[in-house]
Coordinates of C-alpha atoms and ligand atoms in Angstrom, one line a residue:
X1 CA 0.0 0.0 0.0
X2 CA 1.4 3.4 -0.9
X3 CA 2.1 5.6 2.1
X4 CA -0.7 7.9 3.1
X5 CA -3.3 6.6 0.6
X6 CA -6.3 4.8 2.0
X7 CA -7.3 1.9 -0.2
X8 CA -10.7 0.3 0.0
X9 CA -9.9 -3.2 -1.2
X10 CA -12.1 -3.9 -4.2
X11 CA -14.4 -6.8 -3.5
X12 CA -15.3 -9.4 -6.0
X13 CA -19.0 -9.6 -4.9
X14 CA -19.6 -5.8 -4.4
X15 CA -19.2 -5.9 -0.7
X16 CA -18.8 -2.7 1.1
X17 CA -15.6 -3.3 3.1
X18 CA -16.6 -1.0 6.0
X19 CA -20.3 -2.0 6.2
X20 CA -19.8 -5.7 5.1
X21 CA -23.1 -5.7 3.3
X22 CA -23.8 -6.3 -0.4
X23 CA -23.9 -3.2 -2.6
X24 CA -27.2 -3.5 -4.4
X25 CA -26.5 -3.4 -8.1
X26 CA -28.9 -3.7 -11.0
X27 CA -28.3 -6.5 -13.5
X28 CA -25.7 -5.5 -16.2
X29 CA -27.8 -5.1 -19.3
X30 CA -27.6 -7.5 -22.3
X31 CA -25.7 -6.1 -25.2
X32 CA -26.6 -5.7 -28.9
X33 CA -26.2 -3.6 -32.0
X34 CA -28.8 -1.0 -32.6
X35 CA -29.5 -0.8 -36.3
X36 CA -32.7 0.7 -37.6
X37 CA -34.1 0.4 -34.1
X38 CA -33.6 -3.4 -34.1
X39 CA -31.5 -4.9 -31.3
X40 CA -29.3 -7.3 -33.2
X41 CA -27.2 -10.0 -31.7
X42 CA -26.4 -13.7 -32.1
X43 CA -26.1 -15.6 -35.4
X44 CA -22.6 -15.6 -36.8
X45 CA -21.6 -12.4 -35.0
X46 CA -18.4 -12.5 -33.0
X47 CA -18.5 -11.3 -29.4
X48 CA -16.0 -9.7 -27.0
X49 CA -16.0 -9.7 -23.2
X50 CA -16.7 -6.6 -21.3
X51 CA -14.6 -6.4 -18.1
X52 CA -15.4 -4.8 -14.8
X53 CA -12.2 -2.8 -14.1
X54 CA -12.7 -2.9 -10.4
X55 CA -12.8 -6.7 -10.2
X56 CA -11.5 -8.1 -13.4
X57 CA -14.8 -10.1 -13.8
X58 CA -16.7 -10.4 -17.1
X59 CA -19.8 -8.3 -17.1
X60 CA -21.2 -9.3 -20.5
X61 CA -20.3 -9.8 -24.2
X62 CA -20.4 -7.0 -26.7
X63 CA -21.6 -8.0 -30.2
X64 CA -19.5 -7.3 -33.3
X65 CA -21.3 -6.0 -36.4
X66 CA -20.8 -8.1 -39.6
X67 CA -20.0 -6.5 -42.9
X68 CA -23.7 -6.9 -43.8
X69 CA -24.7 -5.2 -40.5
X70 CA -22.6 -2.2 -41.4
X71 CA -24.1 -2.0 -44.8
X72 CA -27.5 -2.2 -43.3
X73 CA -26.6 0.7 -40.9
X74 CA -25.3 2.7 -43.9
X75 CA -28.5 2.3 -45.9
X76 CA -30.6 3.1 -42.9
X77 CA -28.4 6.2 -42.3
X78 CA -29.1 7.4 -45.8
X79 CA -32.8 7.0 -45.4
X80 CA -32.7 8.5 -41.9
X81 CA -31.0 11.6 -43.2
X82 CA -33.6 12.1 -45.8
X83 CA -36.3 12.0 -43.2
X84 CA -34.6 14.0 -40.5
X85 CA -33.2 16.9 -42.6
X86 CA -36.9 17.5 -43.6
X87 CA -38.1 17.4 -40.0
X88 CA -38.9 20.9 -38.6
X89 CA -36.5 22.1 -35.9
X90 CA -39.3 22.3 -33.3
X91 CA -39.8 18.6 -33.7
X92 CA -36.1 17.9 -33.5
X93 CA -36.0 20.0 -30.4
X94 CA -38.9 18.2 -28.8
X95 CA -37.1 14.8 -29.2
X96 CA -33.9 16.2 -27.7
X97 CA -35.8 17.7 -24.7
X98 CA -37.6 14.4 -24.1
X99 CA -34.4 12.4 -24.3
X100 CA -32.9 14.7 -21.7
X101 CA -35.9 14.1 -19.4
X102 CA -35.5 10.3 -19.9
X103 CA -31.8 10.5 -19.0
X104 CA -32.6 12.3 -15.8
X105 CA -35.3 9.7 -15.0
X106 CA -32.9 6.8 -15.7
X107 CA -29.8 8.4 -14.1
X108 CA -29.6 5.8 -11.3
X109 CA -29.4 2.8 -13.7
X110 CA -27.2 4.6 -16.3
X111 CA -24.7 5.8 -13.8
X112 CA -24.4 2.4 -12.1
X113 CA -23.9 0.8 -15.5
X114 CA -21.2 3.4 -16.3
X115 CA -19.4 2.8 -13.1
X116 CA -19.4 -1.0 -13.5
X117 CA -18.0 -1.0 -17.0
X118 CA -15.7 2.1 -16.7
X119 CA -14.7 2.3 -13.1
X120 CA -15.3 5.9 -12.1
X121 CA -17.1 6.7 -8.9
X122 CA -20.9 6.6 -8.8
X123 CA -20.9 10.4 -8.0
X124 CA -18.8 11.1 -11.1
X125 CA -21.0 8.8 -13.2
X126 CA -24.1 10.6 -12.0
X127 CA -22.5 14.0 -12.8
X128 CA -21.6 12.8 -16.2
X129 CA -25.1 11.5 -16.9
X130 CA -26.5 14.9 -15.7
X131 CA -24.1 16.8 -18.0
X132 CA -25.3 14.6 -20.8
X133 CA -29.0 15.5 -20.1
X134 CA -28.0 19.2 -19.9
X135 CA -26.2 18.9 -23.3
X136 CA -29.2 17.3 -25.0
X137 CA -31.3 20.2 -23.5
X138 CA -28.9 22.8 -24.8
X139 CA -28.9 21.3 -28.3
X140 CA -32.7 21.2 -28.1
X141 CA -32.7 25.0 -27.9
X142 CA -29.8 25.5 -30.2
X143 CA -31.4 23.6 -33.1
X144 CA -34.1 26.3 -33.2
X145 CA -31.3 28.9 -33.6
X146 CA -29.8 27.9 -36.9
X147 CA -29.9 31.1 -38.8
X148 CA -28.9 32.1 -42.3
X149 CA -28.0 35.6 -43.7
X150 CA -29.7 37.7 -46.4
X151 CA -27.5 40.2 -48.3
X152 CA -28.4 43.6 -49.6
X153 CA -29.1 43.4 -53.3
X154 CA -31.0 45.6 -55.9
X155 CA -34.7 45.0 -56.2
X156 CA -35.6 41.8 -57.9
X157 CA -32.3 40.1 -56.8
X158 CA -31.7 38.0 -53.7
X159 CA -28.6 36.5 -52.2
X160 CA -28.7 34.4 -49.1
X161 CA -26.6 32.1 -47.0
X162 CA -28.3 28.9 -45.7
X163 CA -27.0 26.3 -43.3
X164 CA -27.9 22.8 -44.1
X165 CA -27.0 19.5 -42.3
X166 CA -23.8 18.0 -43.6
X167 CA -25.2 14.5 -44.1
X168 CA -24.8 11.1 -42.3
X169 CA -22.0 11.2 -39.7
X170 CA -19.8 8.3 -38.7
X171 CA -18.8 8.9 -35.1
X172 CA -16.2 7.0 -32.9
X173 CA -16.3 7.5 -29.1
X174 CA -13.8 6.4 -26.4
X175 CA -14.3 4.7 -23.1
X176 CA -13.3 7.5 -20.6
X177 CA -16.6 9.4 -20.7
X178 CA -18.9 6.7 -22.2
X179 CA -22.1 8.8 -21.7
X180 CA -21.0 12.4 -22.4
X181 CA -19.0 11.3 -25.4
X182 CA -22.0 9.6 -26.9
X183 CA -24.2 12.7 -26.2
X184 CA -21.6 14.8 -28.0
X185 CA -21.2 12.5 -30.9
X186 CA -25.0 12.0 -31.5
X187 CA -26.5 15.2 -30.1
X188 CA -24.8 17.7 -32.4
X189 CA -25.7 15.7 -35.6
X190 CA -29.3 15.1 -34.4
X191 CA -29.8 18.8 -33.6
X192 CA -28.5 19.8 -37.0
X193 CA -30.7 17.4 -38.9
X194 CA -28.1 14.7 -39.7
X195 CA -28.3 11.0 -39.1
X196 CA -25.4 9.3 -37.3
X197 CA -23.8 5.9 -36.9
X198 CA -21.9 5.8 -33.7
X199 CA -19.3 3.2 -32.7
X200 CA -18.7 3.5 -28.9
X201 CA -15.8 1.8 -27.3
X202 CA -16.2 -1.9 -27.0
X203 CA -15.1 -1.5 -23.4
X204 CA -18.1 0.6 -22.4
X205 CA -21.0 -0.5 -24.6
X206 CA -23.9 -0.5 -22.2
X207 CA -23.7 3.2 -21.2
X208 CA -23.6 4.1 -24.9
X209 CA -26.6 1.9 -25.7
X210 CA -28.6 3.3 -22.7
X211 CA -27.8 6.9 -23.9
X212 CA -28.9 6.3 -27.5
X213 CA -32.0 4.4 -26.3
X214 CA -33.2 7.6 -24.5
X215 CA -33.3 9.3 -27.9
X216 CA -35.1 6.5 -29.6
X217 CA -37.6 6.3 -26.7
X218 CA -38.1 10.0 -27.0
X219 CA -39.3 9.5 -30.6
X220 CA -36.2 9.8 -32.7
X221 CA -36.7 7.9 -36.0
X222 CA -34.8 4.6 -35.5
X223 CA -32.6 5.1 -38.6
X224 CA -31.4 8.5 -37.4
X225 CA -29.1 7.2 -34.6
X226 CA -27.6 3.7 -34.7
X227 CA -25.0 2.0 -32.7
X228 CA -22.5 -0.6 -33.9
X229 CA -19.5 -2.3 -32.4
X230 CA -16.6 -4.3 -33.8
X231 CA -12.9 -4.3 -34.4
X232 CA -12.4 -0.5 -34.4
X233 CA -10.2 -0.3 -37.5
X234 CA -12.5 -2.6 -39.5
X235 CA -15.6 -0.6 -38.6
X236 CA -14.0 2.7 -39.3
X237 CA -12.6 1.6 -42.7
X238 CA -16.0 0.2 -43.7
X239 CA -18.0 3.3 -42.7
X240 CA -15.5 5.9 -43.9
X241 CA -15.1 3.9 -47.2
X242 CA -18.8 4.5 -47.9
X243 CA -19.9 7.6 -49.9
X244 CA -23.0 7.7 -47.7
X245 CA -20.9 9.1 -44.8
X246 CA -20.2 12.8 -45.2
X247 CA -18.5 13.5 -41.9
X248 CA -16.2 11.8 -39.4
X249 CA -16.3 12.7 -35.7
X250 CA -13.6 11.1 -33.5
X251 CA -12.5 11.4 -29.9
X252 CA -9.4 9.4 -28.9
X253 CA -5.7 9.5 -29.2
X254 CA -3.8 11.7 -31.6
X255 CA -2.2 8.7 -33.3
X256 CA -5.6 7.1 -34.1
X257 CA -7.0 10.5 -35.0
X258 CA -4.3 11.1 -37.6
X259 CA -4.9 7.7 -39.1
X260 CA -8.7 8.3 -39.3
X261 CA -8.2 11.8 -40.7
X262 CA -6.3 10.3 -43.6
X263 CA -9.1 7.8 -44.3
X264 CA -11.6 10.6 -44.3
X265 CA -9.4 12.7 -46.6
X266 CA -9.6 10.0 -49.3
X267 CA -13.2 11.0 -49.8
X268 CA -12.9 14.6 -48.6
X269 CA -15.2 14.0 -45.7
X270 CA -15.4 16.7 -43.1
X271 CA -13.9 16.0 -39.7
X272 CA -14.2 16.9 -36.1
X273 CA -11.3 15.5 -34.1
X274 CA -11.1 15.7 -30.3
X275 CA -7.7 14.2 -29.5
X276 CA -5.2 14.0 -26.7
X277 CA -3.8 16.7 -24.4
X278 CA -1.1 17.3 -21.8
X279 CA -2.8 20.0 -19.7
X280 CA -0.4 22.7 -18.4
X281 CA -1.3 24.4 -15.1
X282 CA 0.6 27.7 -14.5
X283 CA 0.8 28.7 -10.9
X284 CA 2.1 32.2 -10.2
X285 CA 3.5 33.7 -7.0
X286 CA 0.6 36.2 -7.0
X287 CA -2.1 33.4 -7.0
X288 CA -4.3 32.3 -4.1
X289 CA -2.3 29.2 -3.6
X290 CA -4.7 27.5 -1.1
X291 CA -7.6 27.9 -3.5
X292 CA -5.5 26.7 -6.5
X293 CA -4.6 23.6 -4.4
X294 CA -8.2 23.0 -3.2
X295 CA -9.4 23.0 -6.8
X296 CA -6.6 21.5 -8.8
X297 CA -5.3 18.7 -6.6
X298 CA -8.5 16.6 -6.6
X299 CA -9.1 17.6 -10.2
X300 CA -5.9 15.8 -11.3
X301 CA -7.3 12.5 -10.0
X302 CA -10.9 12.8 -11.4
X303 CA -11.8 9.7 -13.3
X304 CA -8.3 8.4 -12.3
X305 CA -6.7 11.0 -14.5
X306 CA -8.3 9.5 -17.7
X307 CA -9.5 12.9 -18.8
X308 CA -8.3 14.6 -22.0
X309 CA -8.4 18.0 -20.2
X310 CA -6.7 16.6 -17.1
X311 CA -4.4 19.0 -15.3
X312 CA -1.1 17.2 -15.8
X313 CA 2.0 19.5 -16.0
X314 CA 2.0 21.8 -13.0
X315 CA 4.3 24.7 -14.0
X316 CA 5.0 26.5 -10.7
X317 CA 6.8 29.8 -10.2
X318 CA 9.9 29.3 -8.2
X319 CA 9.1 31.3 -5.0
X320 CA 5.9 29.2 -4.3
X321 CA 7.1 25.8 -5.5
X322 CA 7.7 24.2 -2.1
X323 CA 4.5 25.6 -0.7
X324 CA 2.5 24.3 -3.7
X325 CA 4.2 20.9 -3.7
X326 CA 3.7 20.2 0.0
X327 CA 0.1 21.5 -0.1
X328 CA -0.6 19.2 -3.1
X329 CA 0.8 16.1 -1.4
X330 CA -1.1 17.0 1.8
X331 CA -4.4 17.3 0.0
X332 CA -4.2 14.0 -1.9
X333 CA -2.8 11.8 0.9
X334 CA -6.3 10.8 2.2
X335 CA -7.8 10.1 -1.2
X336 CA -9.7 6.8 -0.9
X337 CA -9.2 4.4 -3.8
X338 CA -11.6 1.6 -4.4
X339 CA -14.6 0.2 -6.3
X340 CA -16.5 3.2 -7.6
X341 CA -19.7 1.7 -6.4
X342 CA -18.7 1.9 -2.8
X343 CA -19.6 4.9 -0.6
X344 CA -16.8 7.3 0.3
X345 CA -14.5 6.2 -2.6
X346 CA -12.7 9.2 -4.2
X347 CA -11.0 7.4 -7.1
X348 CA -11.9 4.2 -8.9
X349 CA -9.7 1.8 -10.9
X350 CA -8.3 2.7 -14.3
X351 CA -10.7 1.7 -17.0
X352 CA -8.6 -1.1 -18.7
X353 CA -5.4 -3.1 -18.3
X354 CA -3.5 -0.8 -20.7
X355 CA -3.8 2.1 -18.1
X356 CA -1.7 0.8 -15.2
X357 CA 0.8 -0.7 -17.7
X358 CA 1.3 2.7 -19.4
X359 CA 1.5 4.7 -16.1
X360 CA 3.9 2.2 -14.5
X361 CA 6.2 2.4 -17.5
X362 CA 6.1 6.2 -17.6
X363 CA 6.6 6.7 -13.8
X364 CA 9.6 4.2 -13.8
X365 CA 11.2 6.0 -16.7
X366 CA 10.8 9.4 -15.0
X367 CA 12.2 8.2 -11.7
X368 CA 15.1 6.5 -13.5
X369 CA 15.9 9.8 -15.1
X370 CA 16.0 11.6 -11.8
X371 CA 12.4 12.6 -10.9
X372 CA 11.4 12.6 -7.2
X373 CA 8.5 10.3 -6.4
X374 CA 6.5 11.7 -3.4
X375 CA 3.6 9.4 -3.2
X376 CA 2.0 6.5 -5.2
X377 CA 4.1 5.1 -8.0
X378 CA 2.6 1.6 -7.7
X379 CA -0.4 -0.6 -8.5
X380 CA -2.7 -1.4 -5.6
X381 CA -4.7 -4.5 -4.9
X382 CA -4.4 -7.8 -6.7
X383 CA -7.5 -7.6 -8.8
X384 CA -8.8 -5.0 -11.2
X385 CA -6.8 -2.1 -12.6
X386 CA -6.0 0.1 -9.6
X387 CA -3.0 2.5 -9.6
X388 CA -2.2 4.8 -6.6
X389 CA -2.5 8.5 -6.9
X390 CA 1.0 9.6 -7.8
X391 CA 2.9 12.8 -7.4
X392 CA 6.3 13.4 -9.1
X393 CA 8.4 16.5 -9.0
X394 CA 11.6 17.8 -10.6
X395 CA 11.0 15.7 -13.6
X396 CA 13.5 16.0 -16.5
X397 CA 12.0 17.5 -19.6
X398 CA 13.2 14.5 -21.6
X399 CA 11.2 12.0 -19.6
X400 CA 8.4 10.3 -21.6
X401 CA 5.8 11.5 -19.1
X402 CA 6.7 15.1 -19.8
X403 CA 6.0 14.7 -23.5
X404 CA 3.3 12.0 -23.9
X405 CA -0.2 12.1 -22.4
X406 CA 0.0 9.9 -19.2
X407 CA -3.8 9.5 -19.1
X408 CA -3.7 8.3 -15.5
X409 CA -3.6 9.3 -11.9
X410 CA -0.3 11.2 -11.9
X411 CA 0.5 14.9 -11.3
X412 CA 3.9 16.4 -12.5
X413 CA 5.2 19.3 -10.5
X414 CA 8.1 21.4 -11.8
X415 CA 9.6 24.8 -10.9
X416 CA 10.2 27.7 -13.4
X417 CA 11.9 31.1 -13.0
X418 CA 9.0 33.3 -14.2
X419 CA 6.2 34.0 -16.6
X420 CA 8.3 33.8 -19.9
X421 CA 9.7 30.4 -19.0
X422 CA 6.3 29.2 -17.8
X423 CA 4.5 30.2 -21.0
X424 CA 7.3 28.6 -23.1
X425 CA 6.9 25.4 -21.1
X426 CA 3.1 25.4 -21.5
X427 CA 3.4 25.8 -25.3
X428 CA 6.4 23.4 -25.7
X429 CA 4.4 20.4 -26.6
X430 CA 2.5 19.8 -29.9
X431 CA -0.8 19.4 -27.9
X432 CA -3.1 22.2 -27.2
X433 CA -6.4 21.1 -25.6
X434 CA -6.9 22.6 -22.1
X435 CA -4.7 24.9 -20.1
X436 CA -5.1 26.3 -16.6
X437 CA -3.6 29.4 -14.9
X438 CA -3.7 30.7 -11.4
X439 CA -2.9 34.4 -10.8
X440 CA -4.6 37.4 -9.2
X441 CA -3.0 39.9 -11.6
X442 CA -5.8 40.8 -14.1
X443 CA -3.2 42.0 -16.7
X444 CA -1.3 38.8 -16.5
X445 CA -4.6 36.8 -16.7
X446 CA -5.2 38.5 -20.0
X447 CA -1.7 37.8 -21.3
X448 CA -2.0 34.2 -20.3
X449 CA -5.4 33.7 -22.0
X450 CA -4.1 35.2 -25.2
X451 CA -0.6 33.6 -25.3
X452 CA -1.4 30.0 -24.3
X453 CA -1.8 27.7 -27.4
X454 CA -4.9 25.8 -26.3
X455 CA -8.5 25.4 -27.4
X456 CA -9.6 26.0 -23.8
X457 CA -8.1 28.1 -21.0
X458 CA -9.3 28.3 -17.4
X459 CA -8.1 31.1 -15.2
X460 CA -8.5 30.7 -11.5
X461 CA -10.8 27.8 -12.2
X462 CA -10.6 24.1 -12.7
X463 CA -13.4 23.9 -15.3
X464 CA -13.0 24.1 -19.0
X465 CA -16.2 22.6 -20.1
X466 CA -19.8 23.9 -20.2
X467 CA -22.7 22.9 -22.4
X468 CA -22.9 26.3 -24.0
X469 CA -19.2 26.7 -24.6
X470 CA -17.2 25.1 -27.5
X471 CA -15.1 22.1 -26.5
X472 CA -12.1 21.3 -28.7
X473 CA -8.4 21.8 -29.2
X474 CA -5.7 23.1 -31.5
X475 CA -2.4 21.7 -32.8
X476 CA -2.2 17.9 -32.2
X477 CA -5.3 18.1 -29.9
X478 CA -7.5 18.3 -33.0
X479 CA -9.8 20.6 -34.7
X480 CA -13.5 21.4 -34.7
X481 CA -15.8 21.6 -31.7
X482 CA -18.5 19.8 -29.7
X483 CA -20.9 21.5 -27.2
X484 CA -21.9 25.2 -27.6
X485 CA -23.3 26.8 -30.7
X486 CA -20.1 25.5 -32.5
X487 CA -21.1 21.9 -31.8
X488 CA -24.2 22.3 -34.0
X489 CA -22.4 24.4 -36.6
X490 CA -19.8 21.7 -37.0
X491 CA -22.6 19.5 -38.4
X492 CA -23.8 22.1 -40.9
X493 CA -22.6 23.3 -44.3
X494 CA -23.1 26.7 -45.8
X495 CA -24.9 27.1 -49.1
X496 CA -24.9 30.4 -51.0
X497 CA -28.1 31.0 -53.0
X498 CA -28.2 33.7 -55.6
X499 CA -31.6 34.6 -57.2
X500 CA -32.3 37.0 -60.0
Ligands
LIG1 P1 -6.8 4.3 -28.7 O1 -6.5 5.6 -29.4 O2 -6.3 3.1 -29.3 O3 -8.4 4.2 -28.6 C1 -9.2 5.3 -28.2 C2 -10.6 5.1 -28.8 O4 -10.5 5.0 -30.2 C3 -11.1 3.7 -28.3 O5 -12.5 3.9 -28.0 C4 -10.9 2.8 -29.5 O6 -12.0 1.9 -29.6 C5 -11.0 3.8 -30.7 N1 -10.2 3.4 -31.8 C6 -9.0 2.9 -31.8 N2 -8.6 2.6 -33.1 C7 -9.6 3.0 -33.9 C8 -9.8 3.0 -35.3 N3 -8.9 2.6 -36.2 N4 -11.0 3.4 -35.8 C9 -12.0 3.9 -34.9 N5 -11.8 3.9 -33.6 C10 -10.6 3.5 -33.1 O7 -6.4 4.5 -27.3 P2 -6.5 3.7 -25.9 O8 -5.5 2.6 -25.8 O9 -7.9 3.4 -25.6 O10 -5.9 4.8 -25.1 C11 -4.6 5.3 -25.4 C12 -4.5 6.7 -25.3 O11 -5.5 7.4 -26.1 C13 -4.7 7.2 -23.9 O12 -3.6 7.0 -23.1 C14 -5.0 8.6 -24.2 O13 -3.8 9.3 -24.3 C15 -5.8 8.6 -25.5 N6 -7.2 8.8 -25.3 C16 -7.7 10.0 -25.4 C17 -9.1 10.2 -25.2 C18 -9.7 11.6 -25.2 O14 -10.7 11.8 -24.6 N7 -9.1 12.5 -26.0 C19 -9.9 9.1 -24.9 C20 -9.4 7.8 -24.9 C21 -8.0 7.7 -25.1

């Protein structure tokens, strides 16, 4: 056990270690494809186990789509697009509003399913489901605010700009936020009048199916939103190889994003790419250090650090380095790690076996190169994918962890001489997703907001995401947006119409 970190041993049969009573859990749902509203499974279709990351037990079997299934989904998507693009915005809005209400009604079951297949705490899973409902509601309003423009022309002539849905979308969502990512992937296209085929992660299929089912139960025509699973590269090549698909939307690693962008380019399909990050956090001498610590220390371990906007590289001004480092360690020493279903747990397991393997390798490499390990730095328990909350400091710039997204429960604390060096460090990497800064100097706040190369900047705050604000990155973190007005605009194309 790592010093100072309380670990609630994960139990195989969902026992609460401190109450020694069964945690009541609903049955893990049966899994299927969702094509044209039909729940397809069985036959010659291959399956793949879904693993509970807290126990290592098999929860169920995800069904792989055959080539025929994918073709059926494509023809449905073409028909669904013809119907949905002609559906008035008020009706599209009503469906999204109802879907949000259903998500709120079903929050208990959806959140529990999410925790079981992904690992995050139940409180985080409920928060994620609630954010999903809020985003559907926001899109419900936004789809009634798709405006065009009319130009001034001589009498008898007309020139106008119209925005039309781009067409059927192929969307690929990862496992770290299996509800929000599905709402983002499906909500924007549905609001804009597109159809969408989404391939969620095979590791978190039930949360995705439950989210799309809310839309179908709210009255969405069954061929407008469909769900398929399979070998990711086979599914993406099949869907992106079809002329039916007019847009690719992907969230995941930069390397897979580059690969998919090339496939999309072969047919000049539009793209929205939400890729990796390596969140810098600039902490200046003039900041409210206690507040920065209270907000950012727990934030670094949300969802066991498997967050694309996770605060990762703490870039601390020299005079406050020791104070920040010691306060950081103090605040995380009592974090309770365990099965996310248990009461009082602050951090669950990592979502899959790749997580602890990657973090272990990166932490070892950093320590070998001279970094100081303050806490954590090891796996915990002998079942599931638990890794202790880890704090490193004085990490050499060449260490892998200073250059590649760790995507795990580790915070990197380094000292810098002043603002110029701190901004240079923040911008050093090719990533540009989220950045954070803590300073009470309003002029500096403005300088930071304008000079940091990132799609999202939070000043004196730990939050970079809101349903009415665009979410997306620059550089290797991708392009295009989800959420906000921009999330709907990303699924529309402009048409210029000249009359007379
Ligand atoms: P990965 O890139 O292999 O997979 C990420 C997601 O993309 C998964 O859901 C996977 O099913 C899907 N995917 C992979 N190959 C695909 C393909 N050819 N076509 C379509 N979809 C494909 O990464 P991983 O092993 O799951 O995680 C590795 C790293 O990816 C993480 O350490 C992290 O850096 C990054 N990641 C980022 C996000 C994010 O929110 N930006 C999410 C998940 C993973």
